């Protein structure tokens, strides 16, 4: 028989292919509810419970049409009792009392606010909550708080960074990066990855992969690109990390860390935007309202061409799709998949790939285009 994961993936692909225009409302109500419970669980340190809700939301997303009865749920894989109960509540009453209760909780609201700050993880957010801090104002006014440079930038640009980035803005930034990269290294290949590659119309950041057809030519390019953009006043924050795959990368390491070893920068760009028509002649003439730029989070990742297909697969996401795919390759194929390579633990060798299709083939899966990876 086929493995559950394989079943799930092919079933998922079929559903996506047969997908009709969806009625947004109820589907989103259910997904948002499960997402809230997933967040709440992770804020409480229950990663397993959090993942169960993410799985349930992912199953809902892959349904060809809106769910209307609880019986339909019983036929689906990956739907736990708790998730079922919540969905049933919403289908019957239009809302879930449990979810309502969670969203009212001060701890939930504060943790959500704090973890939405660039550079702030669960640990830090929780510590601040325990110290009695509740709002961005509390953080900004606190005298004793020791913020990292990243957190400082995140706090400073909080409002901009929590506004969705449009496809047009993403394309603009990719073009800016491409132009500068070409001025240093003709032939540099720039690819928009992340949610935008999956066809999403907006995102929380812009994920850009950088490579060159000649292996090794790409090394050191990123610092030049960032330096150039910085001299043009287009960078609000950046943290350049050197690549570490020469020393640190061991393909058969049992490490479950999701961090990869590419040369990269998680940065904040200063993007020029057409100033808002509505602001002209408005009463409010504060500099904030006539601001003609927007802070945008940009992840820049440089990869040698030999690892590029793996980097592309890894950085296209979604996060949940990557997690499931890696789990599948490990459990079902005894292969370790990450953003650098696929390692066959039985044959004890690294499998070279020239494109994403090669990787799906190694895993015995039918190729899934990026638009099918929104799990
Ligand atoms: P959004 O619109 O919210 O940005 P997204 O799918 O683009 O959605 P990202 O957080 O930008 O989400 O991540 C895109 C992909 O890059 C994910 O699949 C994730 O696994 C991968 N990724 C993100 N951060 C890292 C990291 N530090 N190391 C390795 N891979 C990462
Ligand atoms: Mn992204
Ligand atoms: Mn990203």
XYZ file of N, CA and C in Angstrom, residues 153-370:
654
model
N 14.997 47.729 14.909
C 14.487 48.023 13.569
C 13.056 47.499 13.422
N 12.807 46.309 13.968
C 11.480 45.720 13.887
C 10.434 46.574 14.585
N 10.807 47.095 15.738
C 9.900 47.927 16.525
C 9.680 49.277 15.825
N 10.778 49.827 15.325
C 10.708 51.129 14.657
C 9.794 51.082 13.434
N 9.845 49.993 12.686
C 9.073 49.900 11.437
C 7.881 48.967 11.563
N 7.414 48.767 12.807
C 6.364 47.773 13.066
C 5.151 47.923 12.145
N 4.635 49.137 12.032
C 3.398 49.351 11.274
C 3.596 48.961 9.805
N 4.673 49.456 9.184
C 4.960 49.125 7.780
C 5.131 47.625 7.591
N 5.910 47.021 8.479
C 6.255 45.604 8.302
C 5.059 44.687 8.508
N 4.010 45.190 9.155
C 2.826 44.373 9.331
C 1.731 44.716 8.322
N 2.083 45.559 7.338
C 1.194 45.770 6.202
C 1.597 44.772 5.125
N 0.621 44.185 4.429
C 0.983 43.207 3.402
C 1.830 43.825 2.285
N 2.749 43.014 1.761
C 3.556 43.416 0.616
C 2.825 42.936 -0.636
N 2.644 43.822 -1.617
C 1.938 43.418 -2.834
C 2.894 42.756 -3.816
N 2.314 42.049 -4.764
C 3.095 41.406 -5.822
C 3.908 42.463 -6.585
N 3.280 43.612 -6.858
C 3.961 44.675 -7.605
C 5.184 45.170 -6.831
N 5.024 45.324 -5.519
C 6.148 45.770 -4.692
C 7.260 44.723 -4.684
N 6.864 43.457 -4.627
C 7.852 42.374 -4.643
C 8.628 42.372 -5.958
N 7.909 42.524 -7.065
C 8.561 42.557 -8.382
C 9.541 43.728 -8.469
N 9.119 44.862 -7.916
C 9.957 46.061 -7.943
C 11.269 45.815 -7.191
N 11.161 45.210 -6.036
C 12.346 44.945 -5.221
C 13.250 43.924 -5.901
N 12.653 42.888 -6.491
C 13.448 41.887 -7.214
C 14.198 42.559 -8.362
N 13.546 43.506 -9.024
C 14.177 44.207 -10.148
C 15.341 45.083 -9.670
N 15.111 45.763 -8.530
C 16.184 46.592 -7.944
C 17.409 45.736 -7.662
N 17.180 44.608 -7.028
C 18.276 43.707 -6.657
C 18.963 43.178 -7.914
N 18.171 42.833 -8.914
C 18.718 42.291 -10.152
C 19.638 43.293 -10.841
N 19.164 44.541 -10.933
C 19.961 45.572 -11.600
C 21.312 45.744 -10.943
N 21.299 45.858 -9.626
C 22.550 46.045 -8.897
C 23.447 44.811 -9.036
N 22.848 43.630 -8.920
C 23.626 42.386 -9.029
C 24.278 42.291 -10.405
N 23.539 42.650 -11.437
C 24.083 42.592 -12.799
C 25.230 43.563 -13.007
N 25.182 44.685 -12.295
C 26.251 45.667 -12.449
C 27.566 45.118 -11.895
N 27.477 44.197 -10.936
C 28.700 43.576 -10.393
C 29.022 42.261 -11.095
N 27.997 41.520 -11.444
C 28.205 40.184 -12.006
C 27.139 39.887 -13.063
N 27.466 40.177 -14.321
C 26.504 39.890 -15.388
C 26.148 38.402 -15.377
N 24.908 38.092 -15.675
C 24.490 36.689 -15.711
C 23.950 36.185 -14.386
N 23.962 37.047 -13.351
C 23.381 36.639 -12.070
C 21.900 36.322 -12.260
N 21.467 35.217 -11.659
C 20.067 34.806 -11.785
C 19.331 35.129 -10.482
N 18.265 35.942 -10.608
C 17.473 36.373 -9.454
C 16.103 35.704 -9.537
N 15.686 35.045 -8.464
C 14.375 34.380 -8.484
C 13.553 34.775 -7.268
N 12.306 35.156 -7.527
C 11.360 35.441 -6.459
C 10.844 34.105 -5.928
N 11.110 33.804 -4.665
C 10.645 32.536 -4.078
C 9.530 32.835 -3.081
N 9.373 31.990 -2.062
C 8.357 32.228 -1.027
C 6.937 32.208 -1.582
N 6.050 32.851 -0.863
C 4.634 32.858 -1.211
C 4.349 33.396 -2.610
N 5.106 34.384 -3.045
C 4.849 34.959 -4.366
C 5.092 33.942 -5.477
N 6.074 33.071 -5.287
C 6.304 32.033 -6.310
C 5.145 31.035 -6.325
N 4.464 30.894 -5.175
C 3.317 30.003 -5.116
C 2.057 30.670 -5.653
N 2.206 31.897 -6.141
C 1.077 32.586 -6.754
C 0.283 33.468 -5.817
N 0.749 33.611 -4.560
C 0.035 34.489 -3.630
C 0.098 35.936 -4.118
N -0.963 36.699 -3.865
C -1.028 38.075 -4.349
C -0.407 39.048 -3.354
N -0.214 38.589 -2.111
C 0.460 39.444 -1.134
C 1.222 38.558 -0.157
N 2.143 39.179 0.578
C 2.948 38.405 1.506
C 3.453 39.255 2.644
N 4.186 38.638 3.572
C 4.704 39.404 4.709
C 6.121 39.879 4.432
N 6.750 39.282 3.406
C 8.093 39.701 3.028
C 8.349 39.340 1.567
N 9.578 39.629 1.099
C 9.979 39.265 -0.256
C 11.168 38.316 -0.132
N 11.031 37.105 -0.674
C 12.109 36.118 -0.599
C 12.809 36.041 -1.951
N 14.099 36.334 -1.967
C 14.835 36.388 -3.234
C 16.034 35.448 -3.203
N 16.106 34.574 -4.225
C 17.254 33.688 -4.378
C 18.193 34.259 -5.424
N 19.474 34.156 -5.147
C 20.499 34.683 -6.051
C 21.481 33.571 -6.391
N 21.711 33.338 -7.696
C 22.694 32.336 -8.091
C 23.365 32.745 -9.406
N 24.335 31.949 -9.851
C 25.015 32.213 -11.118
C 25.354 30.869 -11.770
N 25.196 30.811 -13.098
C 25.381 29.545 -13.821
C 26.770 28.949 -13.602
N 27.748 29.815 -13.308
C 29.107 29.318 -13.055
C 29.330 29.182 -11.560
N 29.457 27.963 -11.104
C 29.618 27.671 -9.680
C 30.738 28.514 -9.062
N 30.450 29.165 -7.940
C 31.483 29.915 -7.236
C 31.525 31.398 -7.559
N 31.017 31.770 -8.746
C 31.039 33.189 -9.122
C 30.182 34.029 -8.181
N 29.179 33.375 -7.575
C 28.218 34.098 -6.727
C 28.803 34.454 -5.354
N 29.925 33.845 -4.989
C 30.466 34.079 -3.648
C 30.905 35.526 -3.462
N 30.491 36.119 -2.366
C 30.867 37.494 -2.056
C 30.013 38.549 -2.739
N 29.100 38.102 -3.600
C 28.282 39.057 -4.356
C 27.345 39.850 -3.450
N 26.784 39.178 -2.446
C 25.743 39.811 -1.640
C 26.237 41.056 -0.903
N 27.469 40.999 -0.378
C 27.954 42.170 0.363
C 28.102 43.365 -0.567
N 28.480 43.109 -1.823
C 28.573 44.212 -2.790
C 27.197 44.781 -3.097
N 26.230 43.898 -3.305
C 24.870 44.333 -3.634
C 24.287 45.152 -2.487
N 24.413 44.630 -1.275
C 23.885 45.341 -0.109
C 24.601 46.680 0.055
N 25.913 46.665 -0.091
C 26.692 47.895 0.044
C 26.220 48.967 -0.928
N 26.004 48.558 -2.177
C 25.543 49.492 -3.211
C 24.165 50.051 -2.886
N 23.238 49.170 -2.525
C 21.875 49.605 -2.175
C 21.902 50.523 -0.957
N 22.794 50.190 -0.016
C 22.909 50.992 1.198
C 23.388 52.411 0.876
N 24.359 52.504 -0.028
C 24.883 53.833 -0.396
C 23.811 54.649 -1.114
N 22.811 53.977 -1.667
C 21.694 54.679 -2.292
C 20.582 54.974 -1.288
N 20.809 54.637 -0.034
C 19.818 54.904 1.018
C 18.609 53.989 0.966
N 18.766 52.802 0.386
C 17.615 51.918 0.207
C 17.531 50.809 1.246
N 18.513 50.774 2.159
C 18.513 49.723 3.167
C 18.319 50.331 4.562
N 17.285 49.899 5.261
C 17.026 50.397 6.610
C 17.682 49.511 7.658
N 17.826 48.217 7.315
C 18.455 47.271 8.229
C 18.972 46.083 7.430
N 20.129 45.566 7.805
C 20.555 44.300 7.220
C 21.527 43.599 8.155
N 21.573 42.274 8.040
C 22.540 41.511 8.823
C 23.126 40.460 7.896
N 24.270 40.751 7.363
C 24.889 39.852 6.393
C 25.514 38.670 7.106
N 25.144 37.461 6.663
C 25.779 36.251 7.200
C 26.564 35.587 6.079
N 27.805 35.198 6.388
C 28.620 34.479 5.397
C 28.076 33.069 5.231
N 28.378 32.440 4.111
C 27.947 31.049 3.966
C 28.784 30.169 4.883
N 28.191 29.048 5.283
C 28.912 28.155 6.200
C 28.791 26.707 5.741
N 28.468 26.495 4.453
C 28.327 25.101 4.007
C 29.671 24.418 3.786
N 30.756 25.201 3.646
C 32.075 24.576 3.479
C 32.524 23.883 4.762
N 32.270 24.522 5.901
C 32.715 23.960 7.172
C 31.615 23.202 7.915
N 30.460 23.821 8.033
C 29.458 23.279 8.962
C 28.541 22.217 8.365
N 28.418 22.176 7.053
C 27.396 21.328 6.456
C 27.792 19.861 6.414
N 27.056 19.043 7.142
C 27.226 17.609 6.984
C 25.869 17.037 6.639
N 25.735 16.454 5.449
C 24.427 16.079 4.921
C 23.699 15.047 5.755
N 24.432 14.193 6.450
C 23.747 13.133 7.184
C 23.523 13.494 8.646
N 23.776 14.755 8.970
C 23.573 15.169 10.355
C 22.109 14.981 10.724
N 21.862 14.533 11.920
C 20.494 14.275 12.352
C 19.829 15.556 12.856
N 20.549 16.642 12.706
C 20.023 17.910 13.177
C 18.693 18.228 12.518
N 17.724 18.633 13.312
C 16.423 18.965 12.750
C 16.309 20.473 12.528
N 17.405 21.182 12.762
C 17.387 22.631 12.611
C 16.988 23.011 11.190
N 16.127 24.017 11.098
C 15.632 24.449 9.808
C 16.555 25.487 9.176
N 17.508 25.979 9.959
C 18.393 27.027 9.455
C 19.320 26.435 8.406
N 19.523 27.162 7.327
C 20.460 26.663 6.337
C 21.749 27.450 6.375
N 22.669 27.083 5.469
C 24.035 27.585 5.576
C 24.425 28.500 4.419
N 23.452 29.106 3.775
C 23.756 29.983 2.654
C 24.230 31.352 3.118
N 24.972 32.018 2.240
C 25.260 33.437 2.453
C 23.909 34.143 2.320
N 23.571 34.990 3.301
C 22.232 35.571 3.256
C 22.131 36.843 4.077
N 21.080 37.574 3.823
C 20.772 38.724 4.654
C 19.269 38.832 4.840
N 18.835 38.860 6.086
C 17.434 39.156 6.383
C 17.373 40.659 6.621
N 16.822 41.386 5.664
C 16.960 42.834 5.691
C 15.625 43.573 5.641
N 15.723 44.883 5.806
C 14.563 45.752 5.627
C 14.919 46.795 4.574
N 14.145 46.829 3.500
C 14.361 47.792 2.424
C 13.502 49.032 2.644
N 14.002 50.130 2.097
C 13.220 51.361 2.092
C 12.697 51.510 0.675
N 11.419 51.204 0.491
C 10.835 51.196 -0.848
C 10.050 52.479 -1.104
N 10.411 53.158 -2.197
C 9.667 54.359 -2.586
C 8.270 53.955 -3.027
N 7.272 54.660 -2.528
C 5.906 54.416 -2.996
C 5.273 55.739 -3.378
N 4.343 55.703 -4.323
C 3.633 56.926 -4.705
C 2.926 57.443 -3.467
N 3.159 58.701 -3.117
C 2.522 59.212 -1.901
C 1.017 59.291 -2.135
N 0.288 59.067 -1.046
C -1.153 58.876 -1.154
C -1.884 60.141 -1.573
N -2.719 60.038 -2.655
C -3.473 61.184 -3.153
C -4.275 61.814 -2.022
N -4.896 60.953 -1.212
C -5.768 61.403 -0.138
C -5.058 62.276 0.887
N -3.747 62.179 0.930
C -2.985 62.937 1.920
C -2.817 64.398 1.514
N -2.915 64.645 0.196
C -2.687 66.007 -0.279
C -3.845 66.895 0.161
N -3.522 67.972 0.852
C -4.539 68.893 1.331
C -5.264 68.388 2.559
N -4.830 67.258 3.071
C -5.459 66.747 4.282
C -5.053 67.613 5.469
N -5.876 67.571 6.504
C -5.598 68.403 7.682
C -4.271 68.019 8.323
N -4.069 66.716 8.336
C -2.914 66.190 9.053
C -1.651 66.327 8.207
N -0.758 67.210 8.596
C 0.463 67.396 7.827
C 1.685 66.819 8.520
N 1.440 65.909 9.442
C 2.568 65.273 10.116
C 3.415 64.537 9.085
N 4.734 64.475 9.336
C 5.609 63.831 8.350
C 5.186 62.399 8.057
N 4.540 61.774 9.063
C 4.137 60.377 8.916
C 3.120 60.197 7.788
N 2.187 61.136 7.654
C 1.114 60.950 6.693
C 1.557 61.262 5.259
N 2.612 62.050 5.110
C 3.075 62.363 3.755
C 4.297 61.523 3.394
N 4.541 60.516 4.181
C 5.658 59.608 3.971
C 5.542 58.945 2.588
N 6.588 59.044 1.787
C 6.505 58.488 0.438
C 7.343 57.225 0.299
N 7.563 56.536 1.412
C 8.281 55.267 1.359
C 7.679 54.300 2.356
N 8.040 53.046 2.172
C 7.503 51.985 3.021
C 8.622 51.013 3.362
N 8.703 50.600 4.607
C 9.691 49.594 5.012
C 9.179 48.222 4.610
N 10.020 47.440 3.937
C 9.620 46.104 3.472
C 10.681 45.084 3.866
N 10.240 43.984 4.460
C 11.164 42.898 4.814
C 11.579 42.124 3.579
N 12.901 41.939 3.417
C 13.420 41.204 2.271
C 14.428 40.151 2.743
N 14.212 38.906 2.352
C 15.189 37.847 2.603
C 15.990 37.610 1.336
N 17.301 37.830 1.407
C 18.175 37.589 0.260
C 19.028 36.367 0.546
N 19.002 35.402 -0.347
C 19.724 34.149 -0.139
C 20.563 33.825 -1.367
N 21.866 33.638 -1.142
C 22.767 33.345 -2.250
C 23.093 31.850 -2.267
N 22.916 31.206 -3.411
C 23.205 29.783 -3.483
C 24.054 29.427 -4.696
N 25.043 28.526 -4.511
C 25.777 28.017 -5.662
C 24.819 27.228 -6.555
N 25.050 27.234 -7.851
C 24.113 26.622 -8.792
C 23.884 25.140 -8.498
N 24.901 24.459 -7.949
C 24.761 23.025 -7.677
C 23.719 22.744 -6.598
N 23.466 23.725 -5.718
C 22.474 23.536 -4.645
C 21.169 24.269 -4.936
N 21.156 24.981 -6.066
C 20.042 25.884 -6.365
C 18.668 25.195 -6.374
N 18.520 24.015 -7.032
C 17.184 23.389 -7.035
C 16.679 23.099 -5.623
N 17.569 22.696 -4.733
C 17.181 22.414 -3.349
C 16.834 23.699 -2.602
N 17.604 24.744 -2.863
C 17.310 26.034 -2.241
C 15.962 26.562 -2.725
N 15.725 26.403 -4.022
C 14.461 26.873 -4.604
C 13.288 26.118 -3.990
N 13.395 24.809 -3.911
C 12.333 23.993 -3.308
C 12.134 24.397 -1.837
N 13.244 24.566 -1.126
C 13.171 24.888 0.298
C 12.622 26.274 0.582
N 12.951 27.224 -0.287
C 12.548 28.610 -0.043
C 11.235 28.991 -0.714
N 10.631 28.041 -1.435
C 9.328 28.326 -2.029
C 8.215 28.060 -1.019
N 8.449 27.129 -0.078
C 7.454 26.860 0.951
C 6.257 26.110 0.379
N 5.076 26.159 1.036
C 4.915 26.823 2.315
C 5.690 26.118 3.425
N 5.749 26.719 4.574
C 6.455 26.121 5.704
C 5.879 24.746 6.009
N 4.555 24.659 6.004
C 3.925 23.384 6.334
C 4.212 22.343 5.252
N 4.182 22.777 3.993
C 4.507 21.851 2.895
C 5.928 21.321 3.048
N 6.873 22.204 3.362
C 8.278 21.798 3.528
C 8.417 20.790 4.673
N 7.718 21.105 5.782
C 7.794 20.234 6.946
C 7.286 18.835 6.599
N 6.146 18.764 5.899
C 5.567 17.481 5.538
C 6.444 16.740 4.528
N 7.005 17.476 3.573
C 7.843 16.862 2.540
C 9.116 16.282 3.161
N 9.704 17.019 4.091
C 10.932 16.548 4.749
C 10.657 15.338 5.638
N 9.522 15.375 6.284
C 9.129 14.255 7.133
C 8.896 13.016 6.273
N 8.218 13.237 5.143
C 7.943 12.136 4.215
C 9.244 11.530 3.688
N 10.176 12.356 3.243
C 11.400 11.806 2.651
C 12.215 11.061 3.693
N 12.183 11.544 4.927
C 12.908 10.881 6.000
C 12.256 9.554 6.378
N 10.953 9.587 6.646
C 10.254 8.385 7.116
C 10.050 7.341 6.026
N 9.665 7.789 4.841
C 9.284 6.844 3.796
C 10.430 6.480 2.872
N 11.390 7.403 2.687
C 12.450 7.180 1.708
C 13.836 7.045 2.342
N 13.907 7.260 3.642
C 15.200 7.246 4.336
C 16.183 8.214 3.682
N 15.642 9.364 3.291
C 16.476 10.395 2.681
C 16.322 11.688 3.468
N 17.442 12.404 3.662
C 17.398 13.664 4.395
C 17.332 14.821 3.402
N 16.220 15.543 3.444
C 16.024 16.677 2.539
C 16.188 17.982 3.295
N 16.994 18.888 2.746
C 17.029 20.262 3.260
C 17.249 21.216 2.091
N 17.550 22.480 2.380
C 17.677 23.469 1.309
C 19.000 23.354 0.546
N 19.851 22.405 0.954
C 21.137 22.241 0.272
C 21.200 20.996 -0.600
N 20.561 19.924 -0.139
C 20.747 18.643 -0.812
C 19.710 17.626 -0.373
N 19.732 16.493 -1.074
C 18.987 15.310 -0.651
C 20.028 14.224 -0.413
N 20.019 13.666 0.799
C 21.016 12.661 1.159
C 20.345 11.325 1.354
N 20.763 10.331 0.564
C 20.232 8.979 0.659
C 20.997 8.241 1.749
N 20.342 7.970 2.884
C 21.057 7.382 4.025
C 21.344 5.895 3.807
N 20.628 5.255 2.889
C 20.871 3.837 2.613
C 22.084 3.705 1.686
N 22.051 4.438 0.574
C 23.175 4.431 -0.375
C 24.352 5.262 0.133
N 24.077 6.066 1.150
C 25.070 6.990 1.709
C 25.682 7.892 0.650
N 24.797 8.532 -0.124
C 25.313 9.504 -1.086
C 24.360 10.677 -1.269
N 24.926 11.791 -1.703
C 24.138 12.977 -1.987
C 23.604 12.878 -3.408
N 22.308 13.170 -3.597
C 21.699 13.070 -4.917
C 21.701 14.446 -5.585
N 22.404 14.557 -6.701
C 22.501 15.836 -7.403
C 21.224 16.098 -8.190
N 20.813 17.371 -8.223
C 19.607 17.736 -8.971
C 19.890 18.957 -9.838
N 19.303 18.991 -11.027
C 19.465 20.169 -11.883
C 18.207 21.021 -11.892
N 17.110 20.457 -11.385
C 15.855 21.217 -11.322
C 14.968 20.603 -10.231
N 13.881 21.289 -9.873
C 12.977 20.785 -8.839
C 12.380 19.431 -9.224
N 12.115 19.254 -10.521
C 11.514 17.998 -10.999
C 12.357 16.801 -10.582
N 13.697 16.952 -10.686
C 14.608 15.871 -10.278
C 14.345 15.444 -8.840
N 14.119 16.410 -7.975
C 13.964 16.122 -6.548
C 12.688 15.332 -6.296
N 11.583 15.752 -6.919
C 10.324 15.011 -6.776
C 10.490 13.582 -7.284
N 11.253 13.443 -8.380
C 11.502 12.123 -8.966
C 12.248 11.223 -7.981
N 13.321 11.759 -7.364
C 14.075 11.013 -6.347
C 13.159 10.535 -5.227
N 12.175 11.388 -4.888
C 11.291 11.078 -3.757
C 10.119 10.193 -4.172
N 10.070 9.868 -5.472
C 8.988 9.012 -5.957
C 7.648 9.717 -5.975
N 7.675 11.040 -6.066
C 6.438 11.813 -6.073
C 6.223 12.444 -7.432
N 4.960 12.659 -7.767
C 4.662 13.392 -8.974
C 5.022 14.852 -8.745
N 5.526 15.514 -9.772
C 5.920 16.916 -9.619
C 4.730 17.782 -9.201
N 4.950 18.630 -8.219
C 3.912 19.575 -7.812
C 4.368 20.993 -8.122
N 3.657 21.702 -8.994
C 4.028 23.090 -9.271
C 3.856 23.933 -8.004
N 4.578 25.052 -7.904
C 4.529 25.885 -6.695
C 3.112 26.243 -6.242
